[in-house]
PDB file of C-alpha atoms in Angstrom:
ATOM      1  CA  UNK X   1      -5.333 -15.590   7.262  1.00 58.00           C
ATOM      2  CA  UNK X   2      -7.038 -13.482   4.350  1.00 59.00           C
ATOM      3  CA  UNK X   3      -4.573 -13.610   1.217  1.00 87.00           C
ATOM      4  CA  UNK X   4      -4.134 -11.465  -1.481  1.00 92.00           C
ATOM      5  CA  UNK X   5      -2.598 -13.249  -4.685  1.00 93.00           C
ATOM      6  CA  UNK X   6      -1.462 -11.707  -7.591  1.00 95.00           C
ATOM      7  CA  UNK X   7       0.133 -12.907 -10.765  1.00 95.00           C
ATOM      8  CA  UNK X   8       2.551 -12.588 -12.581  1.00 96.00           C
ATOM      9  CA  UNK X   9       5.186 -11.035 -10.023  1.00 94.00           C
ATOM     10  CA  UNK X  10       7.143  -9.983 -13.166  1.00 95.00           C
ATOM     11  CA  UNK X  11       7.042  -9.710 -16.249  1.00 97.00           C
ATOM     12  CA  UNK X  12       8.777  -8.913 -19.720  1.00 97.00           C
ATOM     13  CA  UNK X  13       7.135  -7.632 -22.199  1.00 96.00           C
ATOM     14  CA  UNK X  14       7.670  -5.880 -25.883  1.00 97.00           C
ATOM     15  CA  UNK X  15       6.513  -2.305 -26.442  1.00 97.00           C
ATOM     16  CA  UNK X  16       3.173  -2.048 -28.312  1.00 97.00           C
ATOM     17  CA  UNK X  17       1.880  -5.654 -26.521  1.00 97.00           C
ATOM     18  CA  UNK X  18      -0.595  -6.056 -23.830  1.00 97.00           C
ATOM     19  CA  UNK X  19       0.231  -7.263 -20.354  1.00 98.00           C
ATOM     20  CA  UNK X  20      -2.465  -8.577 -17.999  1.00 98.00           C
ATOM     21  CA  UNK X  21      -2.155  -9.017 -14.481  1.00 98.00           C
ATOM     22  CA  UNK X  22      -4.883 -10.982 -11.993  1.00 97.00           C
ATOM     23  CA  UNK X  23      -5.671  -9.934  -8.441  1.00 96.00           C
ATOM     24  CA  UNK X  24      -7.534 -12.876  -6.295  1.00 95.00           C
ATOM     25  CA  UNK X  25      -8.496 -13.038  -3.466  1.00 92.00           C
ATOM     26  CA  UNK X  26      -8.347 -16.665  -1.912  1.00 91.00           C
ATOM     27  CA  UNK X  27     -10.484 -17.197   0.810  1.00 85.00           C
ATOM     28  CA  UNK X  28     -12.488 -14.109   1.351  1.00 87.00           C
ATOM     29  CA  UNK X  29     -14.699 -12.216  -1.443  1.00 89.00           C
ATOM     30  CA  UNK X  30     -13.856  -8.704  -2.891  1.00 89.00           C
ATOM     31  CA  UNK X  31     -16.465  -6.637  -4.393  1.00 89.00           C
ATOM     32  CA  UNK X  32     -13.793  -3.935  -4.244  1.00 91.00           C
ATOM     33  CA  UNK X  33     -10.045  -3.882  -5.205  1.00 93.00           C
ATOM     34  CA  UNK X  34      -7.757  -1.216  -5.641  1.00 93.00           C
ATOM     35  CA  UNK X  35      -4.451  -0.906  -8.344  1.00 96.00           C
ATOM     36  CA  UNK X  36      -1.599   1.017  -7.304  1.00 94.00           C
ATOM     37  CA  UNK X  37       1.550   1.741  -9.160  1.00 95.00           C
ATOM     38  CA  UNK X  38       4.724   2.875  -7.689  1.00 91.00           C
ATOM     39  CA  UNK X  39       7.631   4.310  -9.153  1.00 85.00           C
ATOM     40  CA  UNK X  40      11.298   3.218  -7.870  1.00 81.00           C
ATOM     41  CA  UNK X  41      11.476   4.839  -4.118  1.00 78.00           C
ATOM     42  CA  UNK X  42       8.410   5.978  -4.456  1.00 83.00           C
ATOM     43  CA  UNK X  43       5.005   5.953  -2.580  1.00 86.00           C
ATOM     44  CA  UNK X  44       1.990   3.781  -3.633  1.00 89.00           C
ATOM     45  CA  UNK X  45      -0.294   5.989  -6.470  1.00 92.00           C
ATOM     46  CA  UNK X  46      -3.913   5.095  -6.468  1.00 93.00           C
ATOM     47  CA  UNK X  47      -4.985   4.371 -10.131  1.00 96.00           C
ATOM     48  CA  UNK X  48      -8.434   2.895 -10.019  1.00 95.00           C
ATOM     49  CA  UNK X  49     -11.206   0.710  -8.025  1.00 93.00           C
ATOM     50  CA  UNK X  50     -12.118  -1.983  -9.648  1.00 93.00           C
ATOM     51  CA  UNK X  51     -15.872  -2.760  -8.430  1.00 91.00           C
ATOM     52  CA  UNK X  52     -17.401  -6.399  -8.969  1.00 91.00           C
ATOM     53  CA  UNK X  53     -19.673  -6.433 -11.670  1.00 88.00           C
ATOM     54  CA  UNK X  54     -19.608  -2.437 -12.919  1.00 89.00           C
ATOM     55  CA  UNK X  55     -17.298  -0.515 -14.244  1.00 92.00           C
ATOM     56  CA  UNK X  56     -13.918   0.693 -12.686  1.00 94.00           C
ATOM     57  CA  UNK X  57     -13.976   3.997 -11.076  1.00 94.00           C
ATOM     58  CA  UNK X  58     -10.299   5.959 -12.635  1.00 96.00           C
ATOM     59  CA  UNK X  59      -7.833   8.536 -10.879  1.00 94.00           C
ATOM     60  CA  UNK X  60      -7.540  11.451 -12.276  1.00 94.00           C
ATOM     61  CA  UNK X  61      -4.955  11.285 -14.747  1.00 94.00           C
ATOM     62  CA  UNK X  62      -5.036   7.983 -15.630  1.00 96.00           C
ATOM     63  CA  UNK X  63      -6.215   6.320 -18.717  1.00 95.00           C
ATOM     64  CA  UNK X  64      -8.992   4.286 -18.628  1.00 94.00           C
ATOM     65  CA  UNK X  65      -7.953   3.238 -22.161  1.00 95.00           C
ATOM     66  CA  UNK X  66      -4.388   2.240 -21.144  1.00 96.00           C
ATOM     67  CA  UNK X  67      -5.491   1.020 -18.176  1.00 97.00           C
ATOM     68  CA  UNK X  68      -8.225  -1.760 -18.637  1.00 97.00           C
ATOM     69  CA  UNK X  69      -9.498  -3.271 -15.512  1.00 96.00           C
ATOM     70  CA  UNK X  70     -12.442  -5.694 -15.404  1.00 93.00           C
ATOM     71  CA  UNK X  71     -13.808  -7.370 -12.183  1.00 93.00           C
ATOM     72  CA  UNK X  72     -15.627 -10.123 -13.227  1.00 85.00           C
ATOM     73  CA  UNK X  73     -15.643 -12.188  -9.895  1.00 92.00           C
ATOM     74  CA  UNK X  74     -15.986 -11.824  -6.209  1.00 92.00           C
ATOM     75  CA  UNK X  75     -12.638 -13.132  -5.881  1.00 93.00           C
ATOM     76  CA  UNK X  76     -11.027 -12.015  -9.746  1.00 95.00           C
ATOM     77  CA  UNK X  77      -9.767  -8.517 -10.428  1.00 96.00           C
ATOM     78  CA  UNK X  78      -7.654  -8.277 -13.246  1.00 97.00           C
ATOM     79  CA  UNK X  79      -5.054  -5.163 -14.765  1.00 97.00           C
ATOM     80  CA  UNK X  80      -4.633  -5.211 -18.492  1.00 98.00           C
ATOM     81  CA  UNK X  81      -1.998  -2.864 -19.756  1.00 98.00           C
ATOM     82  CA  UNK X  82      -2.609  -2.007 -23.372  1.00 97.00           C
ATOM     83  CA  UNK X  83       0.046  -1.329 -25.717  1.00 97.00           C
ATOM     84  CA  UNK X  84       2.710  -0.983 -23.103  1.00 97.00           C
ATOM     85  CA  UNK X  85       5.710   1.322 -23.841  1.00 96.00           C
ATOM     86  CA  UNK X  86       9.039   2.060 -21.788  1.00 96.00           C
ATOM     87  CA  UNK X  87       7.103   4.262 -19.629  1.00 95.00           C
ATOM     88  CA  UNK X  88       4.501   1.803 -18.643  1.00 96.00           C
ATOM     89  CA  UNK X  89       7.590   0.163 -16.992  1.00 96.00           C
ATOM     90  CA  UNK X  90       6.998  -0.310 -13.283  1.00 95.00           C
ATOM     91  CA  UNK X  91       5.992  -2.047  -9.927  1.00 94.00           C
ATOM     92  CA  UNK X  92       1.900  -2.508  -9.394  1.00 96.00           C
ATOM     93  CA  UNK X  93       0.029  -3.744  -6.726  1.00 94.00           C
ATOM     94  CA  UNK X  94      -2.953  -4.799  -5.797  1.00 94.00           C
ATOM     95  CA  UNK X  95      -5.282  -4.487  -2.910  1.00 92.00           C
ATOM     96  CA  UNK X  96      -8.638  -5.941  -1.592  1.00 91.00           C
ATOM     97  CA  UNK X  97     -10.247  -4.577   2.120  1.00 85.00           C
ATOM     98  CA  UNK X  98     -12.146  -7.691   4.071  1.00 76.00           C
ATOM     99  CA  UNK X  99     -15.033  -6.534   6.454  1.00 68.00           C
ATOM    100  CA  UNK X 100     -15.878  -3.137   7.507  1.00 63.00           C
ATOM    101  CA  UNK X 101     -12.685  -1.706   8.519  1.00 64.00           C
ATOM    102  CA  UNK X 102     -10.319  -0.878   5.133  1.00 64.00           C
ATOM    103  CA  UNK X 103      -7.392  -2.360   6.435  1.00 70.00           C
ATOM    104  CA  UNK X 104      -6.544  -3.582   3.185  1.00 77.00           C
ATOM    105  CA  UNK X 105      -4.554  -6.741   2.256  1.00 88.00           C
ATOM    106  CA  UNK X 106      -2.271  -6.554  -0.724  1.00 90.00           C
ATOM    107  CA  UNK X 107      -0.826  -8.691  -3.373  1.00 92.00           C
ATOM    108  CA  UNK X 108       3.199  -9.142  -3.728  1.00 91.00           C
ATOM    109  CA  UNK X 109       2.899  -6.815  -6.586  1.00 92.00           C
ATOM    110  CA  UNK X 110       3.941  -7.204 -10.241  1.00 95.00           C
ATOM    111  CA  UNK X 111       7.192  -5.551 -11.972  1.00 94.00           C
ATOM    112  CA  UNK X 112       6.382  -5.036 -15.256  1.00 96.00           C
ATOM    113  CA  UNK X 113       9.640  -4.260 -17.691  1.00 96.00           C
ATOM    114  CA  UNK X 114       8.709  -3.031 -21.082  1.00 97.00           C
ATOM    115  CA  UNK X 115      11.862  -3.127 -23.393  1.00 97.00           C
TER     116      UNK X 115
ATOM    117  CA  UNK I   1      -9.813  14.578   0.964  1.00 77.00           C
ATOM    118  CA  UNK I   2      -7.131  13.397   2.944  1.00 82.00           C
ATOM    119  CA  UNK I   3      -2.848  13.615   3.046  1.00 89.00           C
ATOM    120  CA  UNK I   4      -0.138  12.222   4.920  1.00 94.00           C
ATOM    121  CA  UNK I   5       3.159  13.334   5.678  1.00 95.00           C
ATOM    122  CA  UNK I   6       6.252  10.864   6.540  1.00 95.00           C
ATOM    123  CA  UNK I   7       8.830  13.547   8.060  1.00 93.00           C
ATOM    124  CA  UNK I   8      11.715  11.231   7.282  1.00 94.00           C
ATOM    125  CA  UNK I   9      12.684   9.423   4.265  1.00 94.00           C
ATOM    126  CA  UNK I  10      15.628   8.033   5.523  1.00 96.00           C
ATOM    127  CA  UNK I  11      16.336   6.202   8.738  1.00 97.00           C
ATOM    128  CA  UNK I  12      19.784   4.693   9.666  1.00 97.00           C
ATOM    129  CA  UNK I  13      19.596   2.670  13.097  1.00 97.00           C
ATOM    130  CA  UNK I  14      21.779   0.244  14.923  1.00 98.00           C
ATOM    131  CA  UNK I  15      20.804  -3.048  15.744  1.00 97.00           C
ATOM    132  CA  UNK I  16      19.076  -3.293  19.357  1.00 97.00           C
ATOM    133  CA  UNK I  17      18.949   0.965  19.299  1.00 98.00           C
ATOM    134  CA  UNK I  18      15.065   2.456  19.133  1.00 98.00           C
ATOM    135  CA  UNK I  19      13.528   3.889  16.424  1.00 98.00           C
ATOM    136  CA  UNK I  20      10.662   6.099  15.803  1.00 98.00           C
ATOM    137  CA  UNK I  21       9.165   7.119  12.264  1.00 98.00           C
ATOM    138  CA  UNK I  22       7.390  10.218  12.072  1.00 98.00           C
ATOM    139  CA  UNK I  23       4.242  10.836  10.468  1.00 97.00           C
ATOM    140  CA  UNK I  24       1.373  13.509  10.383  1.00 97.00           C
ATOM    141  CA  UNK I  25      -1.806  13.733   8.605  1.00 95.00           C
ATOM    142  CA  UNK I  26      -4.256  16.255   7.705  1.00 92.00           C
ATOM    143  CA  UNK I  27      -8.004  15.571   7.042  1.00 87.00           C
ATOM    144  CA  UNK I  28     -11.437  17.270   7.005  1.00 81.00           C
ATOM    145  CA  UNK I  29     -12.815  13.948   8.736  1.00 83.00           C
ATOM    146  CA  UNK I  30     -12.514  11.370  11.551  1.00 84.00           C
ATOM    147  CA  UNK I  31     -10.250   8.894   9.640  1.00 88.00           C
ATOM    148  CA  UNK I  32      -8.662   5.645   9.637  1.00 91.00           C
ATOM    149  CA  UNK I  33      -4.960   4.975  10.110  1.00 93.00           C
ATOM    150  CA  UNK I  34      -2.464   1.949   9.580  1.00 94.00           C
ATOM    151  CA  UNK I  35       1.558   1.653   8.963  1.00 96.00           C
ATOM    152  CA  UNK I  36       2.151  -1.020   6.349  1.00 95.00           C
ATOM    153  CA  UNK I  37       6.024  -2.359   5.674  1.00 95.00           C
ATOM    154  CA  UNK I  38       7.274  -3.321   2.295  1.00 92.00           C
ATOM    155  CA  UNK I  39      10.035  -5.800   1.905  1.00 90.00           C
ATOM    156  CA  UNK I  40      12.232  -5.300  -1.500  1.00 84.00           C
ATOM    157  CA  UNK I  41      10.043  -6.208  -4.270  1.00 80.00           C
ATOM    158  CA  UNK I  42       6.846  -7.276  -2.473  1.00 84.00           C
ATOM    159  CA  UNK I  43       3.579  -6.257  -1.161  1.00 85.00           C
ATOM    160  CA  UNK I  44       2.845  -4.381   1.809  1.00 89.00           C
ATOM    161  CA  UNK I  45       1.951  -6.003   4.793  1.00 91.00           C
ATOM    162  CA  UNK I  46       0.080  -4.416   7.918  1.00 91.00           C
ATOM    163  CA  UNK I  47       1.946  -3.635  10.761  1.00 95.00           C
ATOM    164  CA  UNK I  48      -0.965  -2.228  12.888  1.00 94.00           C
ATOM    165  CA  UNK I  49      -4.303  -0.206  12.401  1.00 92.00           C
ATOM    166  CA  UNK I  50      -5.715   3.195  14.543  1.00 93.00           C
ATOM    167  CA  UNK I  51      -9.924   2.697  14.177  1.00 89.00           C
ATOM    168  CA  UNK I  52     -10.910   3.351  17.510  1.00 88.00           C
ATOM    169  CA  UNK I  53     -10.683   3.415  21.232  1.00 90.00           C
ATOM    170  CA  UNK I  54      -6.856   3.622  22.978  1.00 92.00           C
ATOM    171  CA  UNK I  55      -4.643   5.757  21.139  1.00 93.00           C
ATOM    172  CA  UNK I  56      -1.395   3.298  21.873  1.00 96.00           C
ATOM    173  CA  UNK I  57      -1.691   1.053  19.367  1.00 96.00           C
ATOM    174  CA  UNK I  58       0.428  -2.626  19.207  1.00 96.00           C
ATOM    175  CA  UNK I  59       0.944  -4.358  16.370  1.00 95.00           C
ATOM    176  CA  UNK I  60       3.142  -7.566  14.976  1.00 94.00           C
ATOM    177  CA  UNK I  61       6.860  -7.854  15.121  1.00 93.00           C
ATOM    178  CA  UNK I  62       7.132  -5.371  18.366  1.00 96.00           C
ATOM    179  CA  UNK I  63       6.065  -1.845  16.697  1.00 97.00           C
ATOM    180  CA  UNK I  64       3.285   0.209  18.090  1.00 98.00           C
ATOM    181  CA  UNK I  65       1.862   3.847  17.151  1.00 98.00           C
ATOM    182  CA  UNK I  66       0.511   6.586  18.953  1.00 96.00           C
ATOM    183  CA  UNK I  67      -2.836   8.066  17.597  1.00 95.00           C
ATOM    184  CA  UNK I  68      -2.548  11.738  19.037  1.00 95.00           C
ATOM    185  CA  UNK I  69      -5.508  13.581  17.747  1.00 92.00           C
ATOM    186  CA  UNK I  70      -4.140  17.191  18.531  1.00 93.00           C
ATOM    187  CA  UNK I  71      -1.190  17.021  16.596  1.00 94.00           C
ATOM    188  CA  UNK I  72      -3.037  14.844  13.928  1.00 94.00           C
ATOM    189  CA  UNK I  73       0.027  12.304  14.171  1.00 96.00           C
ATOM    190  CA  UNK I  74       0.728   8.577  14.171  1.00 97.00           C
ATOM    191  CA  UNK I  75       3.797   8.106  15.158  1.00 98.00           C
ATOM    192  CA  UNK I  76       5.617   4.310  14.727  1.00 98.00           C
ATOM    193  CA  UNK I  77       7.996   3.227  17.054  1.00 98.00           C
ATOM    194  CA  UNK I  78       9.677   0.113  17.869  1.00 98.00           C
ATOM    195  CA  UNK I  79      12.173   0.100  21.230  1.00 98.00           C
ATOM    196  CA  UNK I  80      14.969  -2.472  19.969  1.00 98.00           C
ATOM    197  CA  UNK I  81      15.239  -2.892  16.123  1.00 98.00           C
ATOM    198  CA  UNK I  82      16.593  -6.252  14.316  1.00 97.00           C
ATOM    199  CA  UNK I  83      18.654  -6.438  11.111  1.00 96.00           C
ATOM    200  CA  UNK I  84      15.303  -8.080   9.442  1.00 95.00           C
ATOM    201  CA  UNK I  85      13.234  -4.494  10.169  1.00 96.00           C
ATOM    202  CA  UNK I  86      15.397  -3.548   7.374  1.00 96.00           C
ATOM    203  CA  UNK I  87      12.627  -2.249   4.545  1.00 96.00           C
ATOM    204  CA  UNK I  88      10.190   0.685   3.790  1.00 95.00           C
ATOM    205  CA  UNK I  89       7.121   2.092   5.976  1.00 97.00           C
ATOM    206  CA  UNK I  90       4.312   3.797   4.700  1.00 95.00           C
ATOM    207  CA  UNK I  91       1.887   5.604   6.841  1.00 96.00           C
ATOM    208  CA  UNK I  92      -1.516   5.777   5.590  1.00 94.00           C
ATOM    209  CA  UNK I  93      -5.084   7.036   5.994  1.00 92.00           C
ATOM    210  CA  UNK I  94      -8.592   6.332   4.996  1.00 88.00           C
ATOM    211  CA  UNK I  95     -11.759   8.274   5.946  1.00 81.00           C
ATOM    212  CA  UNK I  96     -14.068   6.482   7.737  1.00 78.00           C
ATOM    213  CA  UNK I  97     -16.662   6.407   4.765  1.00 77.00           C
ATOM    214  CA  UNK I  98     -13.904   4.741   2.453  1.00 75.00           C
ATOM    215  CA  UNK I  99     -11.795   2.045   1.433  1.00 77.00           C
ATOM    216  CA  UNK I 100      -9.442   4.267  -0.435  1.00 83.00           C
ATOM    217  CA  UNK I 101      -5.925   4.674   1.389  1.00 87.00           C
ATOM    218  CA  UNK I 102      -3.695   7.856   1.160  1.00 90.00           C
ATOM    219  CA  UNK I 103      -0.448   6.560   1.449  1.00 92.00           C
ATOM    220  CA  UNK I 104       2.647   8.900   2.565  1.00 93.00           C
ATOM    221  CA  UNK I 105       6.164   8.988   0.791  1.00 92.00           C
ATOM    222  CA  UNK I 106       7.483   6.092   2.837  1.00 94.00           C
ATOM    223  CA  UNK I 107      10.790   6.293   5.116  1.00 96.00           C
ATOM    224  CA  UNK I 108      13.167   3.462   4.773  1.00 96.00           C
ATOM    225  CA  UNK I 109      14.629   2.120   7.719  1.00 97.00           C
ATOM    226  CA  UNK I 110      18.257   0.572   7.346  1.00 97.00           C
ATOM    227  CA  UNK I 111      19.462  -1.368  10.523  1.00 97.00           C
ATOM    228  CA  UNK I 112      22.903  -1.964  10.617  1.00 96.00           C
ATOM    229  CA  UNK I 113      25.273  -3.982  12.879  1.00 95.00           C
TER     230      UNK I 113
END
């Protein structure tokens, strides 16, 4: 079936370095993908929709700045944190709907750790 | 805009026992609803999706839902849980005009022996 990969699943990074993080889609195109974070025990937050070939559409309250996204593929949707910190520390995941209906298939996510 | 509700955020069973998880929505619009499971430290995968037609809904490993328009609930249920239905369930909604999904707080089922 449709598959949702995403890479890294974790990752280590320094505070004050960027982290990205690529969302494919492997055998179906995506003009649309969605990033979620979530916080420990904690619901999935919409942060953005990443549409193919324009610019991301932001959540309130999130910073386009911090947040880079860039969908330069049908199949390629990719998460660059900028100048991570402590805070930036968490789990984010990925999404792409197939078809009409928005049942949406999702990457295994990505824990980023900022020390 | 749309919001869900999970009722319970906690959910001991015993193996072979029922369970239901509880969850309402609210919405200006005819929407879209699913129950997704998350395994420690992965994705979510789709248990099963309302769209359209019968409100009893069946979906993989043995859950179903209700759809029940009147109370504006979707309901999960499963009749005889396993150790492995051990994880988190979100409940979530999408309009009919959108991909976007409002997910709810999650309630995390712990099955024990």
């Amino acid at each position: 079936g449709a598959v949702v990969s995403q890479h890294p699943s974790w990752v280590i990074c320094k505070s004050g370095t960027s982290v990205k993080i690529e969302c494919r889609s492997l055998d179906f195109q995506a003009t649309t993908m969605f990033w979620y974070r979530q916080f420990p025990k904690q619901s999935l937050m919409l942060m953005a929709t990443s549409n193919e070939g324009s610019k991301a559409t932001y959540e309130q309250g999130v910073e386009k700045d911090k947040f880079l996204i860039n969908h330069a593929s049908l199949t390629l949707s990719t998460l660059t944190v900028t100048s991570a910190h402590p805070e930036d520390s968490s789990f984010y995941i990925c999404s792409a709907p197939m078809g009409p209906h928005p049942s949406a298939f999702f990457g295994q996510g990505t824990r980023l750790t900022v020390v | 805009a749309q919001s869900v509700t999970q009722l319970d955020s906690q959910v001991p069973v015993f193996e072979e026992a029922p369970v239901e998880l509880r969850c309402n929505y609210s919405s200006s619009v005819s929407v879209y609803l699913f129950w997704y499971v998350q395994y420690p430290n992965q994705g979510l995968q789709l248990l099963l999706k309302y769209l359209s037609g019968s409100t009893l809904v069946k979906g993989i490993n043995g859950f179903e839902a209700e759809f029940n328009k009147s109370q504006t609930s979707f309901h999960l249920r499963k009749p005889s849980v396993h150790i492995s239905d051990t994880a988190e369930y979100f409940c979530a909604v999408s309009d009919r005009n959108d991909y976007k999904l409002s997910f709810g707080a999650g309630t995390t089922v712990t099955v024990r022996a």
